[in-house]
PDB file of C-alpha atoms in Angstrom:
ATOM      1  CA  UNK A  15       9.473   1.043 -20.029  1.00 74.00           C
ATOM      2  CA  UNK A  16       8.195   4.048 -18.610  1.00 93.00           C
ATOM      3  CA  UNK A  17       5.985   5.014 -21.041  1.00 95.00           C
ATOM      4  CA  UNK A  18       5.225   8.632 -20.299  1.00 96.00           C
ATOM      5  CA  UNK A  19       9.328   9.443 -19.336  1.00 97.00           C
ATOM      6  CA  UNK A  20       9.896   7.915 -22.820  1.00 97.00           C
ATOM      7  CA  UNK A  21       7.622   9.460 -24.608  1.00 98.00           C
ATOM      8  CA  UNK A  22       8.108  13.057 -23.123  1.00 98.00           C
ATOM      9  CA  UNK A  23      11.496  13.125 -23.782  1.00 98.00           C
ATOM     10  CA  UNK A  24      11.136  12.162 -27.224  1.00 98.00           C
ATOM     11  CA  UNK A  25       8.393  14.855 -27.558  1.00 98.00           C
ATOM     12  CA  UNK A  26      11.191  17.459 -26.904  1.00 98.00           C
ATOM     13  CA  UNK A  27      13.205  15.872 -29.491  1.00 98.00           C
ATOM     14  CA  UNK A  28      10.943  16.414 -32.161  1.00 98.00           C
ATOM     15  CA  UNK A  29       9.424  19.617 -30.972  1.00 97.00           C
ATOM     16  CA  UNK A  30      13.259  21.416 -31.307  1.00 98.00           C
ATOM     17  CA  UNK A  31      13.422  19.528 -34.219  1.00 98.00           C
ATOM     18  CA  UNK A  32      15.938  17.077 -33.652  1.00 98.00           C
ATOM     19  CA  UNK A  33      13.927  14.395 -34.255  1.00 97.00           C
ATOM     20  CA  UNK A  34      11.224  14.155 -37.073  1.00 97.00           C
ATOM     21  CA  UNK A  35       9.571  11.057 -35.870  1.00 97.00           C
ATOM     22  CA  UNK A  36       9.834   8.081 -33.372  1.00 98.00           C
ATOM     23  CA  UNK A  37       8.951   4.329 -33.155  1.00 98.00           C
ATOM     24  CA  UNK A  38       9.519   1.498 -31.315  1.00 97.00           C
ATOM     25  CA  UNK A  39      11.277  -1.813 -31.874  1.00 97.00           C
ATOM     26  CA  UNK A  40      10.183  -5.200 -30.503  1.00 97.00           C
ATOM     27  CA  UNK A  41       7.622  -3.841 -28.647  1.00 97.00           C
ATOM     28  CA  UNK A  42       4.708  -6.341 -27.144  1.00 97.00           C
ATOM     29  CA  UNK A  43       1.382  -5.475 -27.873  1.00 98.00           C
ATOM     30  CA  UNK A  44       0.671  -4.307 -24.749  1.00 97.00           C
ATOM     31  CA  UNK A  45       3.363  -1.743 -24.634  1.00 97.00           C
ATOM     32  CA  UNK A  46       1.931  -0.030 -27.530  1.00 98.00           C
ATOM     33  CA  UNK A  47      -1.688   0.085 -26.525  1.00 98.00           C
ATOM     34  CA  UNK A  48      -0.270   1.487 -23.284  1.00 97.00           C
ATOM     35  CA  UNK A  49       2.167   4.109 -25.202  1.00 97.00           C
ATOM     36  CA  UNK A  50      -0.898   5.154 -27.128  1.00 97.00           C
ATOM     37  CA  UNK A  51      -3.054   5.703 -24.257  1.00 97.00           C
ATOM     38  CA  UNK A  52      -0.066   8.002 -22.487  1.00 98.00           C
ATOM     39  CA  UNK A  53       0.601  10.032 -25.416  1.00 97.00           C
ATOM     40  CA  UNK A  54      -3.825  10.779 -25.740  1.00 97.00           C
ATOM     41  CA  UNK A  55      -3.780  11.519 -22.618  1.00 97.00           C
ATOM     42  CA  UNK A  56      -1.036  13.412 -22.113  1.00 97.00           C
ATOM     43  CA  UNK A  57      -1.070  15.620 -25.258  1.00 97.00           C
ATOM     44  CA  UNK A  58       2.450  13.817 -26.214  1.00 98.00           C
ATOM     45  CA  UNK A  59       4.047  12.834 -29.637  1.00 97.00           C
ATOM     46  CA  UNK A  60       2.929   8.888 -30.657  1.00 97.00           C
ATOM     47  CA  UNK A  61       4.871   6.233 -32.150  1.00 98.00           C
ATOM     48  CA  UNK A  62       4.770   6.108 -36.023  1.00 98.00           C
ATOM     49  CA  UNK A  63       6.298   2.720 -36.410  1.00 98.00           C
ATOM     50  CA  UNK A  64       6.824  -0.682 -34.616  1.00 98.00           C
ATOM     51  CA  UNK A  65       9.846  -2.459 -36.148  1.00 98.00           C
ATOM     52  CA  UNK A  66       9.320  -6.287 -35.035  1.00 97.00           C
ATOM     53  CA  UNK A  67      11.297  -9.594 -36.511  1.00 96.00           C
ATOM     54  CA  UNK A  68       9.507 -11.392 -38.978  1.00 97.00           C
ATOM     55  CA  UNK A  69       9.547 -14.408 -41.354  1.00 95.00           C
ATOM     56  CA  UNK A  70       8.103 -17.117 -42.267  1.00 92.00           C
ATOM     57  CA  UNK A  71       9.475 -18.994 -38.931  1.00 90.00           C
ATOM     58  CA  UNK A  72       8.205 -16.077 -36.696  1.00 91.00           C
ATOM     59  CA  UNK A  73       4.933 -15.198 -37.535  1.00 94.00           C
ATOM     60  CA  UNK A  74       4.439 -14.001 -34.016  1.00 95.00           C
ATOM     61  CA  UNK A  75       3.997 -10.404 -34.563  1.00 97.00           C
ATOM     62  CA  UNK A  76       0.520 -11.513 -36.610  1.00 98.00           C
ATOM     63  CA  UNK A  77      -1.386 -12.615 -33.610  1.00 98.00           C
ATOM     64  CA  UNK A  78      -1.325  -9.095 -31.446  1.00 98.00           C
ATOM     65  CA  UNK A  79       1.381  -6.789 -32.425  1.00 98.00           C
ATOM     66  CA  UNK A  80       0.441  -6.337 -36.381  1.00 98.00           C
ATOM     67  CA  UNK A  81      -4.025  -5.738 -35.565  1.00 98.00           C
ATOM     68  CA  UNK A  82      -2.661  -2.992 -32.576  1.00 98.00           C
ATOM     69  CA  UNK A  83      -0.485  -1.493 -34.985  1.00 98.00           C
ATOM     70  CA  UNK A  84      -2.619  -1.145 -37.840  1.00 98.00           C
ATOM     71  CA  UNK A  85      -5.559  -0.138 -35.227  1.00 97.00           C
ATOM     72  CA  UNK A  86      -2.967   3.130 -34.286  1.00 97.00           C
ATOM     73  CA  UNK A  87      -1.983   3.223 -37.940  1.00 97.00           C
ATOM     74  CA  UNK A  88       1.560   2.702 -37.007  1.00 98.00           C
ATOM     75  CA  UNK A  89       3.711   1.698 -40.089  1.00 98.00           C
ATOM     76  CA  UNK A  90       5.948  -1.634 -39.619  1.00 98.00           C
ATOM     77  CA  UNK A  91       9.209  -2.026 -40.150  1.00 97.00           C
ATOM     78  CA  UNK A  92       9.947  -5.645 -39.839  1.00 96.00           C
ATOM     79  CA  UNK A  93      13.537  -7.224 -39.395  1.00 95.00           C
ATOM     80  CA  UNK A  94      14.836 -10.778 -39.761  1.00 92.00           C
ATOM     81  CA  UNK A  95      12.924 -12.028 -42.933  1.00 93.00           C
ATOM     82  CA  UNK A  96      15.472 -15.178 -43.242  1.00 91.00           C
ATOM     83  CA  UNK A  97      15.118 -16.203 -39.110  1.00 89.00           C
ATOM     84  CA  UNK A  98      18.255 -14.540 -38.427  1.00 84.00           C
ATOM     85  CA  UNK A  99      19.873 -16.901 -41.129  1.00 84.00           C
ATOM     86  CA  UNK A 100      18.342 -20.035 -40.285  1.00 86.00           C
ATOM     87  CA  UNK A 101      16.163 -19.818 -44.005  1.00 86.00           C
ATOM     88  CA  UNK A 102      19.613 -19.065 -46.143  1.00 83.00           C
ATOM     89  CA  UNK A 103      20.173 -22.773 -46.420  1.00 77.00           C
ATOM     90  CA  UNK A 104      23.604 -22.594 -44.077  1.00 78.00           C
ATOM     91  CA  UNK A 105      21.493 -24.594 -41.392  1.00 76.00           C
ATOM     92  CA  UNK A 106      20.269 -27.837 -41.677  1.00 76.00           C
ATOM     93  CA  UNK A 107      18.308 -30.112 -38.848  1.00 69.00           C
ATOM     94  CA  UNK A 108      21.316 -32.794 -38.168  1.00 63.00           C
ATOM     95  CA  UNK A 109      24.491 -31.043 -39.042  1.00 63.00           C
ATOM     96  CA  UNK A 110      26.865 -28.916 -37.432  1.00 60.00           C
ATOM     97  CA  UNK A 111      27.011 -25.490 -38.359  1.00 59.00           C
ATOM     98  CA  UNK A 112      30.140 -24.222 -38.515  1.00 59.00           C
ATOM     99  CA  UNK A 113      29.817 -20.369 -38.808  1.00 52.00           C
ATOM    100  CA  UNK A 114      31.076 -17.275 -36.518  1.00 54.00           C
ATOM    101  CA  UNK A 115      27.185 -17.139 -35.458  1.00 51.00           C
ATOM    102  CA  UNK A 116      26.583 -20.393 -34.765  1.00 49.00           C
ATOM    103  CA  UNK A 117      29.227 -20.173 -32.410  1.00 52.00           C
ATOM    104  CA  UNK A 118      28.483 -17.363 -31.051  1.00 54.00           C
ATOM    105  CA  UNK A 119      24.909 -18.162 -30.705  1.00 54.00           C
ATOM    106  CA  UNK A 120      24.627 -22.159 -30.568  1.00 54.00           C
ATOM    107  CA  UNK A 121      21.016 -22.300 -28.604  1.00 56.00           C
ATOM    108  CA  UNK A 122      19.674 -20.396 -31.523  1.00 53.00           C
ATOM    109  CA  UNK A 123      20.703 -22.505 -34.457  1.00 52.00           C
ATOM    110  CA  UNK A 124      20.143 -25.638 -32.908  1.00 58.00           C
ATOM    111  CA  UNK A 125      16.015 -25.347 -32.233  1.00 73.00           C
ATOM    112  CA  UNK A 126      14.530 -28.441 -33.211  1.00 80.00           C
ATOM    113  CA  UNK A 127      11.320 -26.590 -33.777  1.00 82.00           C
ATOM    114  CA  UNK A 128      12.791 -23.938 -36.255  1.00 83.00           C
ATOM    115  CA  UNK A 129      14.453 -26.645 -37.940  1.00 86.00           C
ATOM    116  CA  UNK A 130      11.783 -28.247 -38.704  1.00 87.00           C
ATOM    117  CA  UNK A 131      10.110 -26.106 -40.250  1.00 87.00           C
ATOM    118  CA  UNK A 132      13.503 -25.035 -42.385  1.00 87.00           C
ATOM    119  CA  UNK A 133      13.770 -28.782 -43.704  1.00 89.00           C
ATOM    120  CA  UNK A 134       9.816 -28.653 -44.619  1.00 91.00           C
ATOM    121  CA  UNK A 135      10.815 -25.403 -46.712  1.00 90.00           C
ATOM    122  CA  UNK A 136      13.451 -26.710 -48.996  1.00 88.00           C
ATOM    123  CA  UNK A 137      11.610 -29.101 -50.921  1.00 91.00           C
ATOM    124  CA  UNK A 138       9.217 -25.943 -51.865  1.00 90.00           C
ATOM    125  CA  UNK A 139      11.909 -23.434 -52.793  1.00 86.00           C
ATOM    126  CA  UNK A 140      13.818 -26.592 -54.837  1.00 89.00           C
ATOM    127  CA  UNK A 141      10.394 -26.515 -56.795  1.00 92.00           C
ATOM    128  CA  UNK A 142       9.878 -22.855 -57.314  1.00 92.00           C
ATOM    129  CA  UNK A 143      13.329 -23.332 -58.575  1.00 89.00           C
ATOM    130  CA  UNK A 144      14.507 -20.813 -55.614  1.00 82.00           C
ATOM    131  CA  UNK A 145      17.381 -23.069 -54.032  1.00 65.00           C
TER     132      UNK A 145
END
């Protein structure tokens, strides 16, 4: 991304009013620290919002991308809480899904890792009477 191209067309967006405000989506941490610095710099409009997945199998965003945002006071907007279906129970480690998106999408459904941690989950949600 070319940060300052990006965000200087956007800035004409919401200076004719087109726009009221912009963010970004999946964005590493790095791109928004660099964003930031541009739009400082160059007198430019900033992001408002970062909208990354997130759920209880991607925690990913909490390492870098949640401490930048908050440090910019960027708002998140987070997508995926169930793993992109892997936590509505459809998916189980050792069976074959048999769904349009499995099919469509077989590597991500069938990571051992992911799986894992979905089988670990069930016995808690049977508990808290959530299965």
């Amino acid at each position: 991304m070319d940060a300052e191209e990006t965000l200087s067309a956007l800035t004409d967006l919401i200076r004719t009013g087109k726009v009221r405000t912009i963010g970004t989506s999946t964005f590493p941490a790095s791109d928004i620290v660099e964003a930031h610095w541009v739009d400082e710099r160059r007198g430019l409009e900033r992001f408002r919002t970062e909208q990354p997945p997130y759920s209880i199998i991607n925690r990913s965003i909490e390492r870098e991308v949640l401490p930048v945002a908050q440090r910019y006071g960027m708002g998140t907007l987070v997508w995926s809480p169930l793993g992109q279906g892997l936590l509505t129970g459809r998916y189980r480690k050792g069976r074959q899904a048999d769904t349009h998106r499995s099919g469509t999408m077989p590597q991500h459904f069938d990571n051992e890792r992911k799986l894992v941690v979905v089988e670990q989950l069930i016995p808690l949600a049977e508990k808290a009477g959530l299965r």
